[in-house]
Coordinates of C-alpha atoms in Angstrom, one line a residue:
Chain W
M1 CA -15.8 -0.8 18.4
S2 CA -14.0 2.0 15.8
S3 CA -11.0 1.0 18.1
F4 CA -11.3 -2.3 17.8
R5 CA -11.5 -2.5 13.7
R6 CA -8.5 -0.1 13.8
D7 CA -6.5 -2.8 15.6
K8 CA -7.5 -5.2 13.7
K9 CA -6.4 -3.3 10.8
E10 CA -3.0 -3.0 12.0
E11 CA -3.0 -6.3 12.7
E12 CA -3.8 -7.5 9.0
D13 CA -0.5 -5.0 8.5
G14 CA 1.6 -6.5 10.1
G15 CA 4.5 -7.4 8.0
A16 CA 3.7 -4.0 6.7
N17 CA 4.3 -2.5 9.7
M18 CA 8.2 -2.0 9.0
F19 CA 7.7 0.3 6.2
Q20 CA 5.4 2.5 7.9
N21 CA 6.2 6.0 9.4
L22 CA 9.9 5.5 7.9
D23 CA 11.5 8.8 7.7
K24 CA 14.5 9.5 6.0
T25 CA 16.8 10.8 9.0
T26 CA 16.5 7.3 10.2
L27 CA 17.2 6.1 7.5
L28 CA 20.3 8.1 6.6
Q29 CA 21.9 6.9 10.0
E30 CA 20.7 3.3 9.5
A31 CA 22.9 3.2 5.9
R32 CA 26.0 4.1 8.1
Y33 CA 25.8 0.6 8.7
F34 CA 26.8 -0.3 5.5
N35 CA 30.4 0.4 6.6
S36 CA 30.6 -1.6 9.0
T37 CA 32.9 -5.0 8.0
P38 CA 31.8 -7.8 7.8
V39 CA 28.7 -6.7 5.7
N40 CA 25.6 -8.8 6.8
P41 CA 23.5 -9.2 4.0
K42 CA 20.4 -10.0 5.6
K43 CA 20.3 -6.6 7.5
C44 CA 21.8 -4.7 4.6
I45 CA 19.4 -6.0 2.3
H46 CA 16.3 -4.8 4.7
I47 CA 18.2 -1.3 4.8
L48 CA 18.4 -0.5 0.8
T49 CA 14.7 -2.4 0.5
K50 CA 13.7 0.7 2.9
I51 CA 15.6 3.0 0.8
I52 CA 14.2 2.3 -2.3
Y53 CA 10.8 1.9 -1.0
L54 CA 11.2 5.9 0.4
L55 CA 12.5 6.9 -2.8
N56 CA 10.0 5.2 -4.8
Q57 CA 7.1 7.1 -2.6
G58 CA 7.9 10.4 -4.0
E59 CA 10.5 11.4 -0.8
K60 CA 12.9 14.1 -1.7
L61 CA 16.4 13.5 -0.9
T62 CA 19.3 16.5 -1.1
T63 CA 22.1 16.2 -2.8
Q64 CA 24.2 15.5 -0.2
E65 CA 21.9 13.3 1.4
A66 CA 21.9 10.8 -2.0
T67 CA 25.7 11.3 -2.1
D68 CA 26.3 9.9 1.0
I69 CA 23.6 7.1 1.3
F70 CA 25.4 6.5 -2.6
F71 CA 29.0 6.1 -1.0
A72 CA 27.7 4.3 1.9
T73 CA 26.0 2.1 -0.4
T74 CA 29.0 1.3 -2.4
K75 CA 30.7 -0.2 0.3
L76 CA 28.2 -3.5 -0.2
F77 CA 30.4 -4.2 -3.2
Q78 CA 32.3 -6.3 -1.1
S79 CA 29.8 -9.0 -0.1
K80 CA 29.1 -11.6 -2.7
D81 CA 25.4 -12.2 -1.8
V82 CA 23.3 -12.0 -5.0
M83 CA 19.9 -10.3 -3.9
L84 CA 22.1 -7.9 -2.4
R85 CA 24.3 -7.3 -5.2
R86 CA 21.1 -6.9 -7.4
L87 CA 19.7 -4.3 -4.7
V88 CA 22.8 -2.3 -4.8
Y89 CA 22.7 -2.1 -8.6
L90 CA 19.0 -0.8 -8.5
S91 CA 19.5 1.6 -5.6
I92 CA 22.6 3.1 -8.3
K93 CA 20.4 3.6 -10.6
E94 CA 17.2 5.2 -8.5
L95 CA 20.4 7.7 -6.9
S96 CA 22.3 8.2 -10.2
S97 CA 20.5 11.1 -11.2
L98 CA 20.3 12.7 -7.8
A99 CA 23.8 12.3 -6.0
Q100 CA 27.3 13.6 -7.4
D101 CA 30.5 11.6 -8.2
V102 CA 27.9 8.4 -8.8
I103 CA 31.1 7.6 -11.6
I104 CA 33.3 6.0 -8.8
V105 CA 31.5 2.7 -9.0
T106 CA 32.4 2.4 -12.6
S107 CA 35.5 0.2 -12.3
S108 CA 33.3 -2.4 -9.8
L109 CA 30.5 -2.5 -12.3
T110 CA 32.5 -2.9 -15.1
K111 CA 34.4 -6.2 -13.2
D112 CA 30.7 -7.4 -12.8
M113 CA 29.7 -7.1 -16.1
T114 CA 32.6 -9.3 -17.6
G115 CA 32.9 -11.7 -14.7
K116 CA 31.1 -15.1 -14.2
E117 CA 28.1 -14.5 -12.6
D118 CA 25.4 -14.6 -15.5
L119 CA 22.9 -12.7 -12.8
Y120 CA 25.3 -10.0 -12.0
R121 CA 26.2 -9.1 -15.4
A122 CA 22.9 -8.5 -17.0
A123 CA 22.6 -5.9 -14.2
A124 CA 25.6 -4.4 -14.1
I125 CA 25.4 -3.5 -17.6
R126 CA 22.6 -1.6 -16.9
A127 CA 23.5 -0.2 -13.8
L128 CA 26.6 0.9 -15.3
C129 CA 25.0 2.6 -18.8
S130 CA 22.7 4.7 -16.6
I131 CA 25.9 6.2 -15.1
T132 CA 28.6 6.5 -17.3
D133 CA 28.5 9.2 -19.9
S134 CA 30.1 9.5 -23.3
T135 CA 33.9 9.7 -22.6
M136 CA 34.0 6.8 -20.2
L137 CA 31.4 5.0 -22.7
Q138 CA 34.3 4.9 -24.7
A139 CA 36.8 2.5 -22.6
I140 CA 33.7 0.2 -22.3
E141 CA 32.7 0.4 -25.9
R142 CA 34.6 -3.2 -26.1
Y143 CA 32.8 -4.8 -23.5
M144 CA 29.5 -3.3 -24.9
K145 CA 29.9 -4.9 -28.0
Q146 CA 30.8 -8.3 -26.8
A147 CA 28.1 -8.7 -24.4
I148 CA 25.4 -7.7 -27.3
V149 CA 26.5 -11.2 -29.4
D150 CA 26.4 -12.7 -25.7
K151 CA 25.1 -16.1 -25.3
N152 CA 23.1 -15.1 -22.6
P153 CA 19.6 -13.9 -23.5
A154 CA 19.7 -12.0 -20.8
V155 CA 23.4 -10.0 -21.1
S156 CA 22.3 -9.6 -24.5
S157 CA 19.1 -7.6 -24.1
A158 CA 20.2 -5.5 -21.3
A159 CA 23.6 -4.5 -23.4
L160 CA 20.6 -3.8 -26.5
V161 CA 18.5 -1.7 -24.5
S162 CA 20.9 0.1 -23.1
A163 CA 22.3 0.7 -26.5
L164 CA 19.3 2.3 -27.5
H165 CA 18.9 4.5 -24.5
L166 CA 22.3 5.4 -25.3
S167 CA 21.5 6.2 -28.6
A168 CA 19.5 9.4 -27.2
T169 CA 22.7 11.1 -26.3
V170 CA 25.6 9.7 -28.2
P171 CA 24.2 8.4 -31.8
D172 CA 27.6 8.1 -33.3
L173 CA 29.3 5.9 -30.7
V174 CA 26.1 3.4 -30.6
R175 CA 26.0 3.1 -34.6
R176 CA 29.5 1.2 -34.7
W177 CA 27.8 -1.3 -32.6
V178 CA 25.2 -2.2 -35.6
N179 CA 26.9 -5.1 -36.9
E180 CA 26.8 -6.8 -33.7
A181 CA 23.0 -6.1 -33.0
Q182 CA 22.5 -7.1 -36.4
E183 CA 23.8 -10.2 -35.7
A184 CA 21.5 -10.7 -32.9
I185 CA 17.8 -10.0 -34.7
M186 CA 18.1 -13.6 -35.5
S187 CA 18.8 -14.7 -32.1
D188 CA 16.4 -17.6 -30.7
N189 CA 15.5 -15.7 -28.0
M190 CA 12.2 -13.3 -28.7
M191 CA 13.0 -10.3 -26.3
V192 CA 16.8 -10.4 -27.8
S193 CA 15.5 -10.4 -31.6
Y194 CA 12.9 -7.6 -31.0
H195 CA 15.6 -5.1 -29.3
A196 CA 18.0 -6.1 -31.7
L197 CA 16.2 -4.9 -34.2
A198 CA 15.3 -1.9 -32.7
V199 CA 19.0 -1.1 -31.9
V200 CA 19.6 -1.7 -36.2
A201 CA 16.6 0.3 -37.1
G202 CA 17.2 3.2 -34.9
A203 CA 20.6 3.5 -36.4
R204 CA 19.2 3.8 -39.7
R205 CA 16.3 6.0 -38.6
N206 CA 17.0 8.5 -41.0
D207 CA 18.3 7.1 -43.7
R208 CA 15.4 5.6 -46.0
L209 CA 17.1 3.6 -48.4
S210 CA 18.4 0.8 -45.9
T211 CA 15.6 1.1 -43.9
V212 CA 14.2 -0.4 -46.9
K213 CA 16.8 -3.2 -47.5
L214 CA 16.6 -3.9 -43.8
V215 CA 12.5 -4.5 -43.9
T216 CA 12.5 -5.9 -47.2
K217 CA 15.1 -8.5 -46.0
L218 CA 13.4 -9.0 -42.7
S219 CA 10.1 -9.9 -44.1
R220 CA 11.0 -12.9 -45.5
A221 CA 13.1 -14.1 -42.4
P222 CA 11.4 -16.2 -40.2
I223 CA 11.3 -14.2 -37.0
R224 CA 9.2 -15.9 -34.3
S225 CA 9.0 -13.1 -32.0
P226 CA 5.8 -11.6 -31.9
Y227 CA 7.3 -8.1 -30.3
A228 CA 9.5 -7.9 -33.0
L229 CA 7.1 -8.5 -35.7
C230 CA 4.7 -5.7 -34.4
L231 CA 7.9 -3.2 -35.0
L232 CA 9.0 -4.7 -37.9
I233 CA 5.1 -4.3 -39.0
R234 CA 5.4 -0.4 -37.9
H235 CA 8.5 -0.3 -39.9
A236 CA 6.8 -1.4 -43.3
A237 CA 3.6 0.7 -42.4
K238 CA 5.6 3.7 -42.2
L239 CA 7.2 3.1 -45.5
A240 CA 4.1 2.4 -47.2
E241 CA 2.5 5.4 -46.0
E242 CA 5.6 7.8 -47.0
D243 CA 5.1 6.3 -50.3
P244 CA 1.7 5.1 -51.1
S245 CA 2.9 4.2 -54.8
E246 CA 2.8 0.6 -56.5
A247 CA 6.4 0.8 -54.4
S248 CA 4.6 0.1 -50.9
E249 CA 2.9 -3.4 -52.5
P250 CA 5.1 -5.3 -51.0
Y251 CA 5.0 -4.5 -47.6
L252 CA 1.3 -4.3 -47.3
E253 CA 1.3 -7.8 -48.8
F254 CA 3.9 -8.8 -45.9
I255 CA 1.4 -6.8 -43.3
E256 CA -1.5 -8.6 -44.7
S257 CA 0.3 -12.1 -44.4
C258 CA 0.8 -11.4 -40.6
L259 CA -3.1 -10.9 -40.1
R260 CA -2.8 -15.0 -40.1
H261 CA -0.4 -15.6 -37.3
K262 CA -1.5 -17.0 -34.5
S263 CA -0.4 -14.4 -31.6
E264 CA -3.2 -11.8 -30.9
I265 CA -0.9 -9.4 -30.8
V266 CA 0.6 -9.7 -34.3
V267 CA -3.0 -10.0 -36.0
Y268 CA -3.4 -7.1 -34.1
E269 CA -0.9 -5.0 -34.9
A270 CA -1.5 -6.1 -38.7
A271 CA -4.9 -5.0 -38.6
H272 CA -4.6 -1.7 -37.5
A273 CA -1.7 -0.7 -40.2
V274 CA -4.2 -2.3 -42.7
V275 CA -6.9 -0.5 -41.9
N276 CA -4.9 2.9 -41.6
L277 CA -3.1 2.4 -45.0
R278 CA -5.8 0.7 -47.1
K279 CA -7.8 3.3 -49.7
S280 CA -10.7 0.9 -50.7
A281 CA -13.4 -0.2 -48.7
R282 CA -12.8 -3.8 -50.4
D283 CA -9.3 -4.0 -49.4
L284 CA -10.1 -3.6 -45.8
A285 CA -12.6 -6.7 -45.7
Q286 CA -9.8 -9.4 -44.4
A287 CA -8.9 -7.0 -41.4
V288 CA -12.0 -5.4 -40.6
S289 CA -13.3 -9.7 -40.3
V290 CA -10.8 -9.8 -37.9
L291 CA -11.3 -6.6 -35.6
Q292 CA -14.6 -7.9 -36.0
I293 CA -13.6 -11.1 -34.4
F294 CA -11.7 -9.4 -31.7
C295 CA -15.1 -7.4 -30.7
G296 CA -16.9 -10.7 -29.7
S297 CA -13.9 -11.8 -27.4
S298 CA -14.1 -12.8 -23.7
K299 CA -11.6 -10.6 -23.2
A300 CA -12.2 -6.7 -22.6
T301 CA -8.6 -5.7 -23.7
L302 CA -9.4 -7.5 -27.3
R303 CA -12.8 -6.1 -27.3
L304 CA -11.6 -2.7 -26.7
A305 CA -8.9 -2.5 -29.1
G306 CA -11.7 -4.4 -32.4
A307 CA -13.9 -1.2 -31.0
R308 CA -11.4 1.2 -31.0
T309 CA -10.1 0.7 -34.4
L310 CA -13.2 0.1 -35.9
A311 CA -14.4 3.6 -34.4
K312 CA -11.3 5.4 -36.1
L313 CA -11.8 4.1 -39.0
T314 CA -16.0 5.1 -39.8
T315 CA -14.5 8.3 -40.7
K316 CA -12.7 7.1 -43.5
H317 CA -14.8 4.2 -44.7
P318 CA -18.3 4.3 -42.8
S319 CA -19.4 1.8 -45.3
A320 CA -16.2 -1.0 -44.3
V321 CA -17.4 -0.9 -40.8
S322 CA -21.2 -1.0 -41.2
A323 CA -20.6 -4.5 -41.6
C324 CA -20.1 -5.2 -38.0
T325 CA -22.9 -3.2 -37.0
V326 CA -24.5 -6.0 -35.3
D327 CA -20.9 -6.5 -33.4
L328 CA -21.1 -3.5 -32.2
E329 CA -25.1 -3.2 -31.1
N330 CA -23.8 -6.6 -28.6
L331 CA -21.2 -4.1 -27.0
I332 CA -23.4 -1.3 -26.0
S333 CA -24.0 -3.0 -22.7
D334 CA -20.7 -4.3 -22.8
P335 CA -19.7 -3.6 -18.7
N336 CA -16.2 -2.0 -19.5
R337 CA -17.7 1.4 -20.0
S338 CA -14.9 2.4 -22.6
V339 CA -15.5 -0.2 -24.9
A340 CA -19.5 0.7 -24.6
T341 CA -18.8 4.3 -25.3
L342 CA -16.8 3.5 -28.3
A343 CA -19.7 1.3 -29.5
V344 CA -22.3 4.2 -29.4
T345 CA -20.4 6.7 -30.7
T346 CA -19.5 4.4 -34.0
L347 CA -23.0 3.4 -34.4
L348 CA -24.3 7.1 -34.3
A349 CA -21.7 7.8 -36.8
T350 CA -22.8 4.8 -39.2
G351 CA -26.3 4.3 -38.1
A352 CA -28.9 4.5 -40.7
E353 CA -32.6 4.4 -39.8
S354 CA -33.1 0.4 -40.4
S355 CA -30.3 0.1 -37.0
I356 CA -32.4 2.6 -34.6
D357 CA -35.8 0.1 -34.5
R358 CA -33.7 -2.0 -32.8
Chain J
M1 CA -3.5 12.0 -40.1
E2 CA -1.8 12.1 -36.7
G3 CA -1.5 9.2 -34.4
S4 CA -3.2 7.1 -36.8
L5 CA -0.4 4.4 -37.1
F6 CA 1.4 3.3 -34.2
E7 CA 5.1 4.8 -33.9
P8 CA 7.7 2.3 -34.4
T9 CA 9.5 2.7 -30.9
L10 CA 10.6 0.6 -28.1
Y11 CA 9.2 3.4 -25.2
I12 CA 6.0 1.3 -25.3
V13 CA 5.4 1.8 -21.3
K14 CA 4.4 4.8 -20.1
G15 CA 4.3 3.5 -16.1
M16 CA 3.5 0.8 -13.5
C17 CA 1.8 0.5 -10.1
I18 CA 0.6 -1.4 -7.6
L19 CA -1.3 0.0 -5.8
D20 CA -3.1 -0.9 -2.2
N21 CA -6.9 -1.4 -1.8
D22 CA -7.3 2.4 -0.3
G23 CA -5.8 3.1 -3.5
N24 CA -2.1 4.0 -2.0
R25 CA 1.0 3.7 -4.0
I26 CA 3.1 0.1 -2.9
L27 CA 4.9 0.9 -5.8
A28 CA 5.3 2.7 -8.8
K29 CA 7.4 3.4 -11.7
Y30 CA 6.8 6.3 -14.7
Y31 CA 8.9 6.1 -17.2
D32 CA 8.4 9.3 -19.5
K33 CA 9.4 12.5 -18.0
D34 CA 6.7 14.2 -20.5
I35 CA 4.3 12.2 -18.7
L36 CA 3.2 13.3 -14.9
P37 CA 6.6 14.4 -14.1
T38 CA 6.2 15.4 -9.9
T39 CA 5.0 12.7 -7.6
K40 CA 2.1 14.9 -6.6
E41 CA 1.1 14.8 -10.1
Q42 CA 1.4 11.3 -10.1
K43 CA -0.3 10.1 -7.0
A44 CA -3.4 12.7 -8.0
F45 CA -3.1 10.2 -11.1
E46 CA -3.1 7.6 -8.7
K47 CA -6.4 8.1 -6.8
N48 CA -7.9 8.8 -9.8
L49 CA -7.4 5.3 -11.6
F50 CA -8.0 3.8 -8.5
N51 CA -11.6 5.1 -8.0
K52 CA -12.7 4.4 -11.3
T53 CA -11.7 1.2 -11.6
H54 CA -11.5 -0.2 -7.9
R55 CA -15.1 -1.5 -8.4
A56 CA -15.5 -2.4 -11.6
N57 CA -12.9 -5.4 -12.8
A58 CA -12.9 -4.5 -16.2
E59 CA -9.4 -5.0 -17.4
I60 CA -9.2 -1.7 -19.3
I61 CA -9.6 1.8 -19.2
M62 CA -8.4 5.3 -21.3
L63 CA -7.6 7.7 -18.9
E64 CA -6.2 11.2 -19.3
G65 CA -4.9 9.8 -22.7
L66 CA -3.4 6.8 -21.2
T67 CA -4.5 3.3 -21.9
C68 CA -4.1 2.3 -18.7
V69 CA -4.7 -1.8 -18.2
Y70 CA -5.7 -3.1 -14.6
K71 CA -5.9 -6.4 -12.7
S72 CA -6.5 -7.0 -8.8
N73 CA -6.2 -9.2 -6.4
V74 CA -7.8 -9.7 -2.8
D75 CA -6.1 -6.5 -1.7
L76 CA -3.4 -5.5 -4.5
F77 CA -4.0 -3.7 -7.9
F78 CA -2.0 -3.7 -10.4
Y79 CA -1.7 -1.4 -13.4
V80 CA 0.1 -0.7 -16.5
M81 CA 0.3 2.6 -17.9
G82 CA 0.8 3.3 -22.3
S83 CA 0.3 6.0 -24.6
S84 CA -3.4 5.8 -25.8
H85 CA -1.7 5.4 -29.4
E86 CA -0.4 1.9 -28.6
N87 CA -1.5 -1.8 -29.1
E88 CA -3.1 -2.3 -26.1
L89 CA -2.7 -6.1 -26.3
I90 CA 0.7 -5.1 -25.7
L91 CA 0.4 -3.5 -22.7
Q92 CA -1.8 -6.0 -21.7
S93 CA 1.1 -9.1 -22.3
V94 CA 3.2 -6.3 -19.5
L95 CA 0.6 -6.9 -17.1
N96 CA 0.2 -10.1 -17.2
A97 CA 4.0 -10.6 -17.1
L98 CA 4.0 -8.1 -13.8
Y99 CA 1.0 -10.2 -12.4
E100 CA 2.4 -13.2 -12.9
S101 CA 6.2 -12.8 -11.8
V102 CA 4.7 -11.3 -8.4
S103 CA 2.7 -14.4 -7.9
I104 CA 5.1 -16.9 -8.4
L105 CA 7.5 -14.5 -6.0
L106 CA 4.6 -14.6 -3.0
R107 CA 4.1 -18.0 -4.1
R108 CA 0.6 -17.7 -5.3
N109 CA -0.4 -15.7 -2.4
V110 CA -0.9 -12.4 -4.1
E111 CA -1.8 -10.1 -1.0
K112 CA -0.5 -6.8 0.3
R113 CA 0.8 -8.8 3.6
V114 CA 3.0 -10.9 1.7
L115 CA 3.8 -8.1 -0.9
M116 CA 5.4 -6.6 1.9
E117 CA 7.3 -9.5 3.4
N118 CA 9.1 -9.9 0.0
L119 CA 9.1 -6.2 -1.3
D120 CA 12.7 -6.5 -2.2
A121 CA 11.9 -9.3 -4.8
V122 CA 9.1 -7.6 -6.6
M123 CA 11.1 -4.5 -7.0
L124 CA 13.8 -6.4 -8.8
A125 CA 10.5 -8.1 -10.7
F126 CA 9.8 -4.6 -11.3
D127 CA 13.1 -3.7 -12.9
E128 CA 13.3 -7.0 -15.0
I129 CA 10.3 -6.5 -16.6
C130 CA 10.7 -2.6 -17.7
D131 CA 13.6 -0.5 -18.2
G132 CA 13.1 3.2 -18.9
G133 CA 9.9 2.4 -21.0
V134 CA 11.0 -0.5 -22.7
I135 CA 10.0 -4.3 -22.1
L136 CA 13.0 -5.7 -21.0
D137 CA 11.1 -9.2 -21.1
S138 CA 7.6 -10.3 -20.4
D139 CA 8.1 -14.0 -19.6
P140 CA 7.2 -14.8 -15.8
T141 CA 9.4 -17.7 -15.1
S142 CA 12.6 -16.0 -17.0
I143 CA 11.7 -12.7 -15.1
V144 CA 11.4 -14.6 -11.7
G145 CA 14.8 -16.4 -12.5
R146 CA 16.7 -13.5 -13.2
T147 CA 15.6 -12.0 -9.4
A148 CA 17.4 -13.5 -7.5
L149 CA 15.1 -16.1 -6.0
R150 CA 17.6 -18.8 -6.2
T151 CA 20.1 -17.3 -3.5
E152 CA 16.8 -16.9 -1.4
D153 CA 16.1 -20.7 -2.0
V154 CA 20.0 -21.7 -1.1
P155 CA 20.7 -19.9 2.0
L156 CA 17.4 -20.9 3.5
G157 CA 18.1 -25.0 3.2
E158 CA 21.9 -24.3 3.9
Q159 CA 20.3 -22.4 7.2
T160 CA 18.4 -25.1 8.2
V161 CA 21.3 -27.5 8.1
A162 CA 23.3 -25.3 9.9
Q163 CA 20.7 -25.0 12.7
V164 CA 20.5 -29.0 13.1
L165 CA 24.2 -28.9 13.5
Q166 CA 24.1 -26.2 16.1
S167 CA 21.3 -27.5 17.9
A168 CA 23.0 -31.0 17.8
K169 CA 26.1 -29.7 19.0
E170 CA 24.6 -27.9 21.7
Q171 CA 22.5 -31.1 23.0
L172 CA 26.0 -33.2 23.0
K173 CA 27.3 -30.5 25.0
W174 CA 24.8 -30.3 28.0
S175 CA 24.7 -34.3 27.8
L176 CA 28.5 -34.0 28.3
L177 CA 28.5 -31.6 30.9
K178 CA 26.3 -33.6 33.3

């Protein structure tokens, strides 16, 4: 009986079989196949998939093994097959930290990032920025600036996100791309404007005055991207926290105006910020009522977000939370245990005699 | 108060993974070197996460200082992890993007066997959703559009035409030989 069951299981796994019992010695052998011409895309895609899968499973490669595979992979640039090319980029990124002399593909990638095929360009930019060091970067700086303001959102996003990663190692260089990034903030594409805002704000991180300017200007601009708005709320909240005087009033007004946004993500972001910034319980009412609605949502994530923010508020303003007692009581028997636990602890902190009876 | 406000950062996603119904890893990526740096720690975390979530379909769990949102179907479990000081709804939007894109790629057959057959496309989707912890895209249609599904379809069509031609040629050859 047990053997029958096992057979059945193996049968069910059918498609998974080719990924079982993979070992790296065989794969290293198979990678040699990449050297043969002309390239057979289907077979190479299959081998590359297995290599990336094995790395993803946590298999360790020595520097020599990784370098061997990496160099074999570079031969696949001959093929024009989009799927294969994309997997080559992916394996370049996966192997870049393990193999030696990875900069050898710089020129191939530069060619792809400036080429005609949009599907290549975005992915090539990301792969290129993962292998280049600061000296090589200057050579591609011109292309990066162009890519940031490219019409294709995927290309623009790829360049901006890469710039963001690079700003950790070469901040001075990336700071020179801010003008282009600033232009991209007003993009119609939601992700591009989000990424661009992050690059610009990141470059001004240590300059309070220009951050103030940026936030003030953008809080009046019609930004549609929910992610970008969340980021802007975070910067505004940070400014307000650093300087709690009258001057922070415009930031708080902007954040409160976001409580009426149509996206739940933005509403929650704003409510969370207000709850952490406002001092008096009266000013909190609007944000608390939003969180109260979240507690009654059918989505567990919203209930948790609401309950968790209210739970934090109890230490500061127990009176403001007491308005939500009934909603929190409903959450005690919530199917999600994290939500139920939060509700119980919050109620214990705010509870009065009257609520114990119920 | 430390960690009361959300940090203004783009490095929101700490990890994403897909597990099978035994809790084994199919695909996983961790983006923060300070969190779960070794494969051993990652797999231990995944086991723990799976044990806590595979029976209760409760969408979200707080585990080991991480907020994990999740979703399951047939024999697959999808997870997105973020720090516990993070907007949960943003993580949820990433999970939705991951699940929906995979679902489109697998033509709505979200199960292990089909996923393994399309592992290459799913890997590319992973790469298109999150780049080093930054959300790259959260719109399933544009993610799928970028994962080269297009080429998969085109050669298939060409292939069938070529096959038809080939078989026609062979038939003609045989009829001539007779």
